[in-house]
Amino acid sequence: MGITIVAIEKIFVVGAGLMGSGIAQTAIQSGYKVVLNDQRQEALERAKMGIENRLDRIVSRGAMTMEEKKDCMSRLVIDARLSAAKDADLVIEAIFEDLYAKKNVFEGLEKVCGAHAIFASNTSSISLTALAAATKRPERVVGMHFFSPVPKMKLVEVVFGLRTAQDVLEDIKEVGKRMGKTMILAKDKPGFIVNRALLPMLNEAVEILDEDIGSVEDVDNGMKMGCNHPMGPLELADMIGLDILLQVMQVFYEDLGDTKYRPAHLLRKMVTAGYLGRKSGAGFYLYENGKCMGTNPVLTRQHSLGAE
C-alpha cells in the first residue's frame, strides 16, 4: 500500500505557554488555522496578546503588512475546551515534561479527534512509544520537538516511535517545510539528538561550579570564548529553566541508568530553593524585566559562625 499524505490545514495546540504560543504563532504565519488550548483562560488571553504584540513588532520592522497581520490573527482561535480539537488534522501537545500529564492529554484527545488526526508531542525527552501507548492510534503518534523561541529557531526534531507510520512522517515533513523549518529525524531514545548532547553538558557545568573549579562567569566565559558558544552553559540553563533541566536529567538517569546522567546536586538545591532561571527572576544569574543583573549572590556568599 502506498503512502497517503493527509492535507493538514487545522492544527490544535495544547498548552499556551512559551512553546505552545510560539508554535501557534508560527502555524498561523504559515497559513494554518489554529486552535490554541489551555485549561486556564487567563493563560490563553495572555498568549493571544503575546502573539499579537510579536506580530506588531514584525509589522513595525516592515516585514509584514497590517493586513497580513490581521489575516494571521483571523486564523487563531483560543479555546479552553479539549473538545475543540474535534476537527483538527494535527494536534501538537506542548505542556510540561511529565509522562502522565501528556498521556492524560492524549487519552482525552482520543475521545474527540477524528481517526485521521495525527497526535504530535513537543516533548524534549519522553518516549514517543510510551505516549503512543495511551492512544488507539499509535501509528499516528510522532514527536515534533521545536526549539525556543519557536518563530525564530529553524530546527524541528522529528521523533518516530516504535509504531509510527511512514506516511505520518511524510505528513509532518510537509508541515515543517510549510513552516520554514529544517527537520532532523531522531530515533525514540531519551533526549533524542539535541538534548542528549546538550543537557548533560549543562549539568556538568553545574557540577564544575559546585566543585569550585570556576565561578559562574568563568564557566560561561570559558565555553563562550574557548569553544565559540553563543551563550554560556549556565546562562543557557537559566533560559531553559533549571526545573526543566532537572526533569530531563532525571529522565535520562532513570531510563539510561548511567551515573554520568545523574542530576547535579547543586541543580537539585537550586530548584528546591525556587531558583528556576529567567522565569523566576533568579537562577545562576539575577534578572529584572528580562535583563541580566549579575550573578546570583547566594552562589558566592561566604558563611561564618562569627568570632568566639
PDB file of C-alpha atoms in Angstrom, residues 92-221:
ATOM      1  CA  ILE A  92       0.591  19.371  18.847  1.00  0.00           C
ATOM      2  CA  GLU A  93       0.866  18.870  22.611  1.00  0.00           C
ATOM      3  CA  ALA A  94       3.192  21.399  24.262  1.00  0.00           C
ATOM      4  CA  ILE A  95       2.643  21.071  28.004  1.00  0.00           C
ATOM      5  CA  PHE A  96       5.253  20.472  30.730  1.00  0.00           C
ATOM      6  CA  GLU A  97       7.594  17.456  30.685  1.00  0.00           C
ATOM      7  CA  ASP A  98       5.605  14.830  32.533  1.00  0.00           C
ATOM      8  CA  LEU A  99       4.712  11.455  31.009  1.00  0.00           C
ATOM      9  CA  TYR A 100       1.458  11.022  32.901  1.00  0.00           C
ATOM     10  CA  ALA A 101       0.219  14.545  32.177  1.00  0.00           C
ATOM     11  CA  LYS A 102       0.967  14.105  28.475  1.00  0.00           C
ATOM     12  CA  LYS A 103      -0.719  10.689  28.454  1.00  0.00           C
ATOM     13  CA  ASN A 104      -3.825  12.227  30.029  1.00  0.00           C
ATOM     14  CA  VAL A 105      -3.941  14.827  27.258  1.00  0.00           C
ATOM     15  CA  PHE A 106      -3.673  12.168  24.553  1.00  0.00           C
ATOM     16  CA  GLU A 107      -6.299   9.994  26.236  1.00  0.00           C
ATOM     17  CA  GLY A 108      -8.682  12.967  26.283  1.00  0.00           C
ATOM     18  CA  LEU A 109      -7.967  13.822  22.658  1.00  0.00           C
ATOM     19  CA  GLU A 110      -8.567  10.212  21.620  1.00  0.00           C
ATOM     20  CA  LYS A 111     -12.203  10.645  22.620  1.00  0.00           C
ATOM     21  CA  VAL A 112     -12.829  13.710  20.416  1.00  0.00           C
ATOM     22  CA  CYS A 113     -10.451  13.637  17.426  1.00  0.00           C
ATOM     23  CA  GLY A 114     -11.156  12.034  14.065  1.00  0.00           C
ATOM     24  CA  ALA A 115      -9.348   8.827  13.139  1.00  0.00           C
ATOM     25  CA  HIS A 116      -7.205  10.682  10.583  1.00  0.00           C
ATOM     26  CA  ALA A 117      -5.754  13.147  13.135  1.00  0.00           C
ATOM     27  CA  ILE A 118      -2.043  12.964  13.897  1.00  0.00           C
ATOM     28  CA  PHE A 119      -1.001  13.328  17.539  1.00  0.00           C
ATOM     29  CA  ALA A 120       2.356  15.095  17.908  1.00  0.00           C
ATOM     30  CA  SER A 121       4.221  15.897  21.112  1.00  0.00           C
ATOM     31  CA  ASN A 122       6.720  18.697  21.630  1.00  0.00           C
ATOM     32  CA  THR A 123       8.476  16.581  24.263  1.00  0.00           C
ATOM     33  CA  SER A 124      12.224  17.024  24.564  1.00  0.00           C
ATOM     34  CA  SER A 125      12.932  13.747  26.349  1.00  0.00           C
ATOM     35  CA  ILE A 126       9.904  11.484  26.911  1.00  0.00           C
ATOM     36  CA  SER A 127       9.412   8.280  24.909  1.00  0.00           C
ATOM     37  CA  LEU A 128       7.025   8.623  21.962  1.00  0.00           C
ATOM     38  CA  THR A 129       6.365   4.889  22.135  1.00  0.00           C
ATOM     39  CA  ALA A 130       5.166   5.319  25.733  1.00  0.00           C
ATOM     40  CA  LEU A 131       2.944   8.267  24.766  1.00  0.00           C
ATOM     41  CA  ALA A 132       1.537   6.371  21.783  1.00  0.00           C
ATOM     42  CA  ALA A 133       0.504   3.536  24.105  1.00  0.00           C
ATOM     43  CA  ALA A 134      -2.051   5.886  25.682  1.00  0.00           C
ATOM     44  CA  THR A 135      -3.913   6.096  22.356  1.00  0.00           C
ATOM     45  CA  LYS A 136      -5.744   3.821  19.960  1.00  0.00           C
ATOM     46  CA  ARG A 137      -3.653   5.231  17.074  1.00  0.00           C
ATOM     47  CA  PRO A 138      -0.012   4.520  17.998  1.00  0.00           C
ATOM     48  CA  GLU A 139       0.977   4.545  14.322  1.00  0.00           C
ATOM     49  CA  ARG A 140      -0.237   8.184  14.128  1.00  0.00           C
ATOM     50  CA  VAL A 141       1.798   9.472  17.096  1.00  0.00           C
ATOM     51  CA  VAL A 142       5.021  11.368  16.425  1.00  0.00           C
ATOM     52  CA  GLY A 143       7.404  13.796  18.089  1.00  0.00           C
ATOM     53  CA  MET A 144       7.749  17.393  16.883  1.00  0.00           C
ATOM     54  CA  HIS A 145      10.395  18.926  19.126  1.00  0.00           C
ATOM     55  CA  PHE A 146      10.503  22.676  18.454  1.00  0.00           C
ATOM     56  CA  PHE A 147      13.135  24.982  19.933  1.00  0.00           C
ATOM     57  CA  SER A 148      12.654  28.287  21.740  1.00  0.00           C
ATOM     58  CA  PRO A 149      11.830  30.907  20.581  1.00  0.00           C
ATOM     59  CA  VAL A 150       9.822  28.880  18.052  1.00  0.00           C
ATOM     60  CA  PRO A 151       9.205  31.641  15.455  1.00  0.00           C
ATOM     61  CA  LYS A 152      12.976  32.309  15.195  1.00  0.00           C
ATOM     62  CA  MET A 153      14.595  28.902  15.690  1.00  0.00           C
ATOM     63  CA  LYS A 154      14.804  26.953  12.434  1.00  0.00           C
ATOM     64  CA  LEU A 155      15.056  23.403  13.758  1.00  0.00           C
ATOM     65  CA  VAL A 156      12.366  20.809  14.399  1.00  0.00           C
ATOM     66  CA  GLU A 157      13.441  17.419  15.689  1.00  0.00           C
ATOM     67  CA  VAL A 158      11.039  14.785  14.328  1.00  0.00           C
ATOM     68  CA  VAL A 159      10.956  11.679  16.516  1.00  0.00           C
ATOM     69  CA  PHE A 160       9.447   8.356  15.487  1.00  0.00           C
ATOM     70  CA  GLY A 161       8.159   5.826  17.993  1.00  0.00           C
ATOM     71  CA  LEU A 162       8.259   2.074  17.533  1.00  0.00           C
ATOM     72  CA  ARG A 163       4.906   2.065  15.714  1.00  0.00           C
ATOM     73  CA  THR A 164       4.957   5.470  13.958  1.00  0.00           C
ATOM     74  CA  ALA A 165       3.887   5.047  10.322  1.00  0.00           C
ATOM     75  CA  GLN A 166       5.992   6.325   7.419  1.00  0.00           C
ATOM     76  CA  ASP A 167       3.052   8.265   5.938  1.00  0.00           C
ATOM     77  CA  VAL A 168       2.798  10.224   9.207  1.00  0.00           C
ATOM     78  CA  LEU A 169       6.462  11.211   8.876  1.00  0.00           C
ATOM     79  CA  GLU A 170       5.741  12.381   5.320  1.00  0.00           C
ATOM     80  CA  ASP A 171       2.799  14.482   6.540  1.00  0.00           C
ATOM     81  CA  ILE A 172       4.918  16.061   9.287  1.00  0.00           C
ATOM     82  CA  LYS A 173       7.679  16.764   6.767  1.00  0.00           C
ATOM     83  CA  GLU A 174       5.191  18.813   4.724  1.00  0.00           C
ATOM     84  CA  VAL A 175       4.107  20.751   7.830  1.00  0.00           C
ATOM     85  CA  GLY A 176       7.719  21.509   8.712  1.00  0.00           C
ATOM     86  CA  LYS A 177       8.528  22.675   5.183  1.00  0.00           C
ATOM     87  CA  ARG A 178       5.483  24.961   5.160  1.00  0.00           C
ATOM     88  CA  MET A 179       6.616  26.444   8.483  1.00  0.00           C
ATOM     89  CA  GLY A 180      10.062  27.084   7.015  1.00  0.00           C
ATOM     90  CA  LYS A 181      11.814  24.703   9.387  1.00  0.00           C
ATOM     91  CA  THR A 182      14.797  22.420   8.909  1.00  0.00           C
ATOM     92  CA  MET A 183      13.955  18.931  10.156  1.00  0.00           C
ATOM     93  CA  ILE A 184      16.158  16.204  11.547  1.00  0.00           C
ATOM     94  CA  LEU A 185      14.926  12.670  12.204  1.00  0.00           C
ATOM     95  CA  ALA A 186      15.617  11.052  15.566  1.00  0.00           C
ATOM     96  CA  LYS A 187      15.068   7.593  16.981  1.00  0.00           C
ATOM     97  CA  ASP A 188      12.950   7.268  20.143  1.00  0.00           C
ATOM     98  CA  LYS A 189      15.741   7.338  22.734  1.00  0.00           C
ATOM     99  CA  PRO A 190      15.898   9.603  25.831  1.00  0.00           C
ATOM    100  CA  GLY A 191      16.782  13.166  24.814  1.00  0.00           C
ATOM    101  CA  PHE A 192      16.796  12.264  21.123  1.00  0.00           C
ATOM    102  CA  ILE A 193      19.681  14.080  19.361  1.00  0.00           C
ATOM    103  CA  VAL A 194      19.982  17.663  20.568  1.00  0.00           C
ATOM    104  CA  ASN A 195      19.185  17.342  24.260  1.00  0.00           C
ATOM    105  CA  ARG A 196      21.072  14.057  24.593  1.00  0.00           C
ATOM    106  CA  ALA A 197      24.211  16.009  23.633  1.00  0.00           C
ATOM    107  CA  LEU A 198      23.372  19.401  25.150  1.00  0.00           C
ATOM    108  CA  LEU A 199      21.779  18.857  28.555  1.00  0.00           C
ATOM    109  CA  PRO A 200      24.471  16.602  30.050  1.00  0.00           C
ATOM    110  CA  MET A 201      26.929  19.394  29.183  1.00  0.00           C
ATOM    111  CA  LEU A 202      24.793  21.922  31.089  1.00  0.00           C
ATOM    112  CA  ASN A 203      24.526  19.526  34.028  1.00  0.00           C
ATOM    113  CA  GLU A 204      28.315  19.059  34.010  1.00  0.00           C
ATOM    114  CA  ALA A 205      28.770  22.857  34.041  1.00  0.00           C
ATOM    115  CA  VAL A 206      26.693  22.943  37.241  1.00  0.00           C
ATOM    116  CA  GLU A 207      28.932  20.200  38.701  1.00  0.00           C
ATOM    117  CA  ILE A 208      32.028  22.251  37.814  1.00  0.00           C
ATOM    118  CA  LEU A 209      30.535  25.260  39.589  1.00  0.00           C
ATOM    119  CA  ASP A 210      29.594  23.166  42.642  1.00  0.00           C
ATOM    120  CA  GLU A 211      33.139  21.800  42.896  1.00  0.00           C
ATOM    121  CA  ASP A 212      34.508  25.380  42.912  1.00  0.00           C
ATOM    122  CA  ILE A 213      36.603  24.707  39.821  1.00  0.00           C
ATOM    123  CA  GLY A 214      35.417  28.037  38.410  1.00  0.00           C
ATOM    124  CA  SER A 215      32.965  30.857  39.092  1.00  0.00           C
ATOM    125  CA  VAL A 216      29.654  31.332  37.279  1.00  0.00           C
ATOM    126  CA  GLU A 217      31.251  33.913  34.965  1.00  0.00           C
ATOM    127  CA  ASP A 218      34.380  31.838  34.389  1.00  0.00           C
ATOM    128  CA  VAL A 219      32.399  28.726  33.457  1.00  0.00           C
ATOM    129  CA  ASP A 220      30.277  30.689  30.979  1.00  0.00           C
ATOM    130  CA  ASN A 221      33.128  32.748  29.552  1.00  0.00           C
TER     131      ASN A 221
END
